Amino acid sequence: MTKSRRDFLKASSAAAAAAGLAACGVAPQTIPGASPPAPGSPPTAPPSTQAPSLGDASIRDLALRALDAAKLAGAQYADVRIQQTRTQSVATREQRVQGLSDNETFGFGIRTLVDGAWGFAASHDLTALEIERVARQAVAQARANRSALVRPVVLAPASATPSGTWRSPIGVDPFTIAIEDKVALLLAANAAALGVSGARFVNSSMSFFRSEKTYANTDGTFTVQTHYRTLPSMSVTAVSADSSDFQSRDSTDIQPMARGYEHVTAARLVENAPRWAEEAVQKLSAKAVADGRYDLVLHPTHLWLTIHESIAHPTELDRAMGYEANYAGTSFVAPPESVLGKLRYGPELMNIRGDRSEVGALATTGWDDDGVAPDDFLIVRNGLFNDYQTTREQAPWLKWWYDQQGRETRSHGCSYAQSWSDVQFQRMPNVSLRPGERDLAWEDLIAATDRGIAIVGDGSFSIDQQRYNAQFGGQLFHEVRGGKIVGMLKDVAYQIRTPEFWNSLDMIGGPRSYQLCGAFGDAKGQPSQSNAVSHGCVPGRFRQVTVINTGRAT
């Protein structure tokens, strides 16, 4: 049985009184048939500094009680996260419901710093006595961890936010929509896809996320934030008449967003399902690609994943320093003193921004889980590697670099924990390829290409343990000849070495071709945690990239 936030507030207020407490107190995604995004850089969503609602007074009291207990036990620094998270997913196949889940968690986690060592403890029992006990436990853990200390933790300074609130800018709370309505929409979309001759199987789903988080630390920050995420999706499989071949088309046009149910409505699943089905059928008769080198024109719905794997992950500072290795490896972008300002990641037209401010993006927030208001920063500036993703703990490791640049040594606000029961650590922000100066569109890049392949949508991929050698597939592959699409290809994958690939980039789209894409779940760490992240990007053309035929028997 789950407990609502309102029920908890009532119960905890009563418990507090009994204990003698004073219990008072976006650049939207492009969807086929919709208007393109407005020109220019995407808008940002600044956090509010309004006081939290009076209804959260009992939670504030518990948070401050946790900090007081940690300090009394000997912590030089402490923070606490009290969090309620609800997730829901509905999955269908053809004309039946295949799965339904609706989960909710509610609890708190306390992190402490004692003589340069971290400690962490968590509990789902939100009472005054328990929060004090867990705070003391976190301090005891920090003391125990000092025996394994490699270097003392030093936190970069961060401005305090005494009372801040932030909320994802949604239109309709997806959890207010009846399950029956969600299922009806998915089944109608499935029927529309199966109405196309040759379409045999179809899966569709909706996934939703809502997190209400109260954060406080001993530096004087107290924030209340509510985050939403929404992902509608579909996959249609076509089978040839003799059953010798099958091809699928995933709805990669529709990307996950930090939006409400209005994102499902805008996706127009029923209207778009026949097109996805027809494209799956077309792939059955597509020409098999010939191995060779081609100019590639990569659509944002494809290129985002290449950015994620070959730029966003290797520029996480813990990977570069070797602290993240067991889950998906370390990074070739290392050591910092050899690559910062020196590594030619790509051509001068290439600029990669890290941010947690873009409206509708999945990693957007008012404050990170260190209590830092994130900034926007360039990971790659005019083709040169310029900065890593950092937390308060990590930023001092690069003080020498920031001093050289005349920049403040501060965290970029990249701290995140999956749940109240997990300790926070470095997770990527939104990492995006910025538009070029010329306002070119996808069609302009194709028109400028004599012999190439245009790729739409992401597919299977593999990458090595240092994010250096990789292979990427996709959803749709169009043969380009003389500046025109002349047919469809299949069995396409391209192979890259990261710096060589990005340095082959010679054309990018402009502001009107910018699109937000991303991942609803991205795992890291051991034990692993998952976050969500967006990658805004424009289409790009890459010259003479190695392409292989994945369908050829070996």
XYZ file of C-alpha atoms in Angstrom, residues 241-490:
250
model
C 5.536 -12.909 -47.805
C 7.821 -15.945 -47.669
C 8.884 -15.179 -44.075
C 12.519 -14.992 -45.167
C 13.053 -11.461 -43.891
C 11.697 -9.114 -41.257
C 12.363 -5.437 -40.688
C 11.351 -3.095 -37.874
C 10.708 0.603 -37.556
C 10.844 2.219 -34.125
C 9.127 5.533 -33.472
C 12.359 7.433 -32.941
C 10.636 10.559 -34.287
C 9.039 10.716 -30.823
C 11.694 11.344 -28.206
C 11.407 11.300 -24.393
C 10.808 14.729 -22.916
C 10.440 16.463 -19.562
C 6.844 17.204 -20.441
C 3.411 16.093 -19.306
C 0.686 14.132 -21.073
C 0.532 16.827 -23.718
C 3.656 15.204 -25.168
C 1.679 11.994 -25.766
C -1.073 13.977 -27.461
C 1.409 15.837 -29.670
C 3.027 12.541 -30.712
C -0.160 11.647 -32.674
C 0.514 7.929 -32.398
C -2.624 6.876 -34.273
C -1.925 9.246 -37.165
C 1.777 8.375 -37.427
C 1.497 4.599 -36.934
C 0.648 3.837 -40.612
C 3.711 5.760 -41.795
C 5.994 3.841 -39.446
C 4.412 0.593 -40.632
C 4.861 1.548 -44.294
C 8.510 2.371 -43.687
C 9.026 -1.039 -42.041
C 7.483 -2.672 -45.129
C 9.687 -0.585 -47.456
C 12.777 -1.839 -45.658
C 11.932 -5.382 -46.791
C 12.606 -4.474 -50.421
C 15.463 -2.068 -49.711
C 18.789 -2.619 -51.445
C 21.522 -4.137 -49.286
C 24.328 -1.657 -48.763
C 27.735 -2.302 -50.303
C 30.729 -2.037 -47.970
C 32.802 1.076 -48.504
C 33.338 4.679 -47.522
C 30.448 7.094 -47.767
C 29.596 10.622 -46.811
C 27.012 10.295 -44.040
C 24.189 12.778 -43.433
C 22.989 12.056 -39.905
C 19.583 13.202 -38.684
C 19.229 14.491 -35.093
C 17.127 11.424 -34.187
C 20.215 9.373 -34.996
C 23.111 11.665 -34.162
C 22.043 12.177 -30.536
C 23.107 8.614 -29.657
C 26.526 9.037 -31.271
C 26.942 12.232 -29.227
C 25.841 10.423 -26.079
C 28.317 7.580 -26.450
C 31.347 9.272 -28.019
C 31.229 12.733 -26.383
C 28.935 12.833 -23.350
C 30.201 9.708 -21.599
C 33.956 10.174 -22.199
C 33.851 13.754 -20.871
C 32.558 12.683 -17.444
C 35.453 13.554 -15.150
C 35.207 10.438 -12.985
C 35.675 8.268 -16.094
C 38.667 10.326 -17.195
C 40.234 9.999 -13.728
C 39.647 6.234 -13.630
C 37.093 6.270 -10.798
C 34.363 4.960 -13.098
C 35.464 1.795 -14.859
C 33.333 -1.258 -14.119
C 30.182 0.059 -15.791
C 30.962 0.837 -19.443
C 34.612 1.704 -18.969
C 36.780 4.768 -18.544
C 37.652 7.401 -21.175
C 40.200 8.179 -23.850
C 39.786 11.896 -22.983
C 42.529 11.706 -20.372
C 44.591 12.666 -18.495
C 43.134 16.164 -18.049
C 46.485 17.961 -18.278
C 47.135 16.378 -21.683
C 43.749 17.031 -23.303
C 42.179 20.186 -21.871
C 42.560 22.916 -24.465
C 44.700 20.583 -26.588
C 42.586 17.684 -27.890
C 41.183 18.467 -31.329
C 37.790 16.784 -30.904
C 36.417 18.143 -34.165
C 36.460 21.061 -36.622
C 36.014 24.708 -35.618
C 32.311 24.612 -36.461
C 31.788 22.044 -33.666
C 30.570 23.333 -30.299
C 29.216 20.981 -27.643
C 27.306 22.514 -24.730
C 26.548 21.004 -21.332
C 23.487 22.424 -19.586
C 20.665 21.625 -17.202
C 18.541 24.572 -18.274
C 16.941 23.754 -21.640
C 13.156 23.678 -21.441
C 11.772 20.183 -22.003
C 15.147 18.473 -21.677
C 15.322 15.430 -19.419
C 18.302 16.498 -17.274
C 16.997 20.028 -16.745
C 16.639 21.047 -13.101
C 16.785 24.039 -10.814
C 19.467 22.606 -8.529
C 21.476 19.394 -8.662
C 21.814 16.893 -5.817
C 24.723 18.870 -4.359
C 22.447 21.901 -4.049
C 24.213 23.666 -6.931
C 22.376 25.825 -9.454
C 23.893 24.389 -12.672
C 25.519 26.595 -15.286
C 25.741 26.273 -19.069
C 29.252 25.455 -20.263
C 31.071 24.423 -23.415
C 32.520 20.918 -23.317
C 33.943 21.451 -26.808
C 34.657 24.989 -27.980
C 35.374 25.555 -31.684
C 36.486 21.942 -31.983
C 38.857 21.922 -28.979
C 38.111 20.003 -25.797
C 37.351 22.688 -23.235
C 35.809 21.235 -20.068
C 34.591 18.159 -18.205
C 31.290 17.531 -16.466
C 31.814 18.092 -12.727
C 30.318 18.005 -9.234
C 31.342 19.980 -6.137
C 33.764 17.207 -5.235
C 35.320 17.047 -8.704
C 35.679 20.720 -9.646
C 38.732 21.302 -7.354
C 40.587 18.584 -9.287
C 40.648 21.013 -12.238
C 41.497 24.187 -10.333
C 44.785 24.526 -12.233
C 42.857 24.596 -15.532
C 40.252 27.062 -14.354
C 43.013 29.303 -12.976
C 44.717 29.283 -16.401
C 41.444 30.280 -18.029
C 40.681 32.960 -15.464
C 37.535 31.062 -14.505
C 35.978 30.358 -11.141
C 36.530 26.874 -9.746
C 32.921 25.796 -9.418
C 30.792 22.740 -10.036
C 28.808 22.577 -13.259
C 25.929 21.065 -11.276
C 26.200 17.459 -12.489
C 25.369 15.611 -9.244
C 22.397 13.245 -9.306
C 20.999 10.235 -7.442
C 18.406 7.898 -8.913
C 16.449 7.654 -5.664
C 16.421 8.692 -2.023
C 18.103 5.368 -1.224
C 21.075 6.003 -3.554
C 24.125 8.155 -2.934
C 24.540 10.958 -5.451
C 27.456 11.044 -7.884
C 28.412 12.594 -11.217
C 25.820 12.140 -13.973
C 25.797 13.824 -17.341
C 23.781 16.990 -18.001
C 22.078 17.662 -21.310
C 24.935 17.482 -23.835
C 24.148 19.120 -27.156
C 25.658 19.947 -30.552
C 25.034 23.637 -31.102
C 23.593 24.934 -34.400
C 25.897 26.368 -37.026
C 26.008 29.980 -38.197
C 24.343 29.150 -41.538
C 20.696 28.230 -41.083
C 20.885 24.973 -43.025
C 18.263 22.226 -42.804
C 18.415 18.441 -43.218
C 17.429 18.804 -46.885
C 20.260 21.293 -47.509
C 22.887 18.809 -46.293
C 21.454 16.106 -48.548
C 21.383 18.487 -51.521
C 25.102 19.219 -50.989
C 26.054 15.495 -50.937
C 27.008 13.693 -54.144
C 27.410 10.100 -52.911
C 26.303 9.218 -49.422
C 23.856 7.690 -47.003
C 21.313 9.654 -44.952
C 20.471 7.963 -41.641
C 17.334 8.598 -39.580
C 16.710 7.204 -36.086
C 18.977 5.333 -33.711
C 19.536 1.577 -33.681
C 21.911 -0.973 -32.232
C 25.452 0.091 -31.377
C 28.623 -1.043 -29.648
C 31.540 0.906 -28.208
C 34.789 -0.015 -26.516
C 35.825 0.531 -22.905
C 37.409 3.915 -23.579
C 34.728 5.318 -25.893
C 37.212 5.391 -28.756
C 36.165 2.674 -31.249
C 32.468 2.247 -32.009
C 29.850 1.012 -34.455
C 26.348 2.457 -34.966
C 23.233 1.313 -36.809
C 19.974 3.199 -37.316
C 16.308 3.010 -38.351
C 16.100 4.294 -41.932
C 18.939 4.440 -44.466
C 18.507 6.510 -47.624
C 20.892 6.305 -50.565
C 21.959 9.770 -51.710
C 23.168 10.405 -55.272
C 23.742 13.794 -56.841
C 22.116 15.626 -53.948
C 18.917 13.563 -53.973
C 17.531 10.557 -52.137
C 17.245 7.828 -54.761
C 16.168 4.829 -52.689
C 16.262 2.957 -49.419
C 19.127 0.816 -48.131
C 19.280 -1.782 -45.390
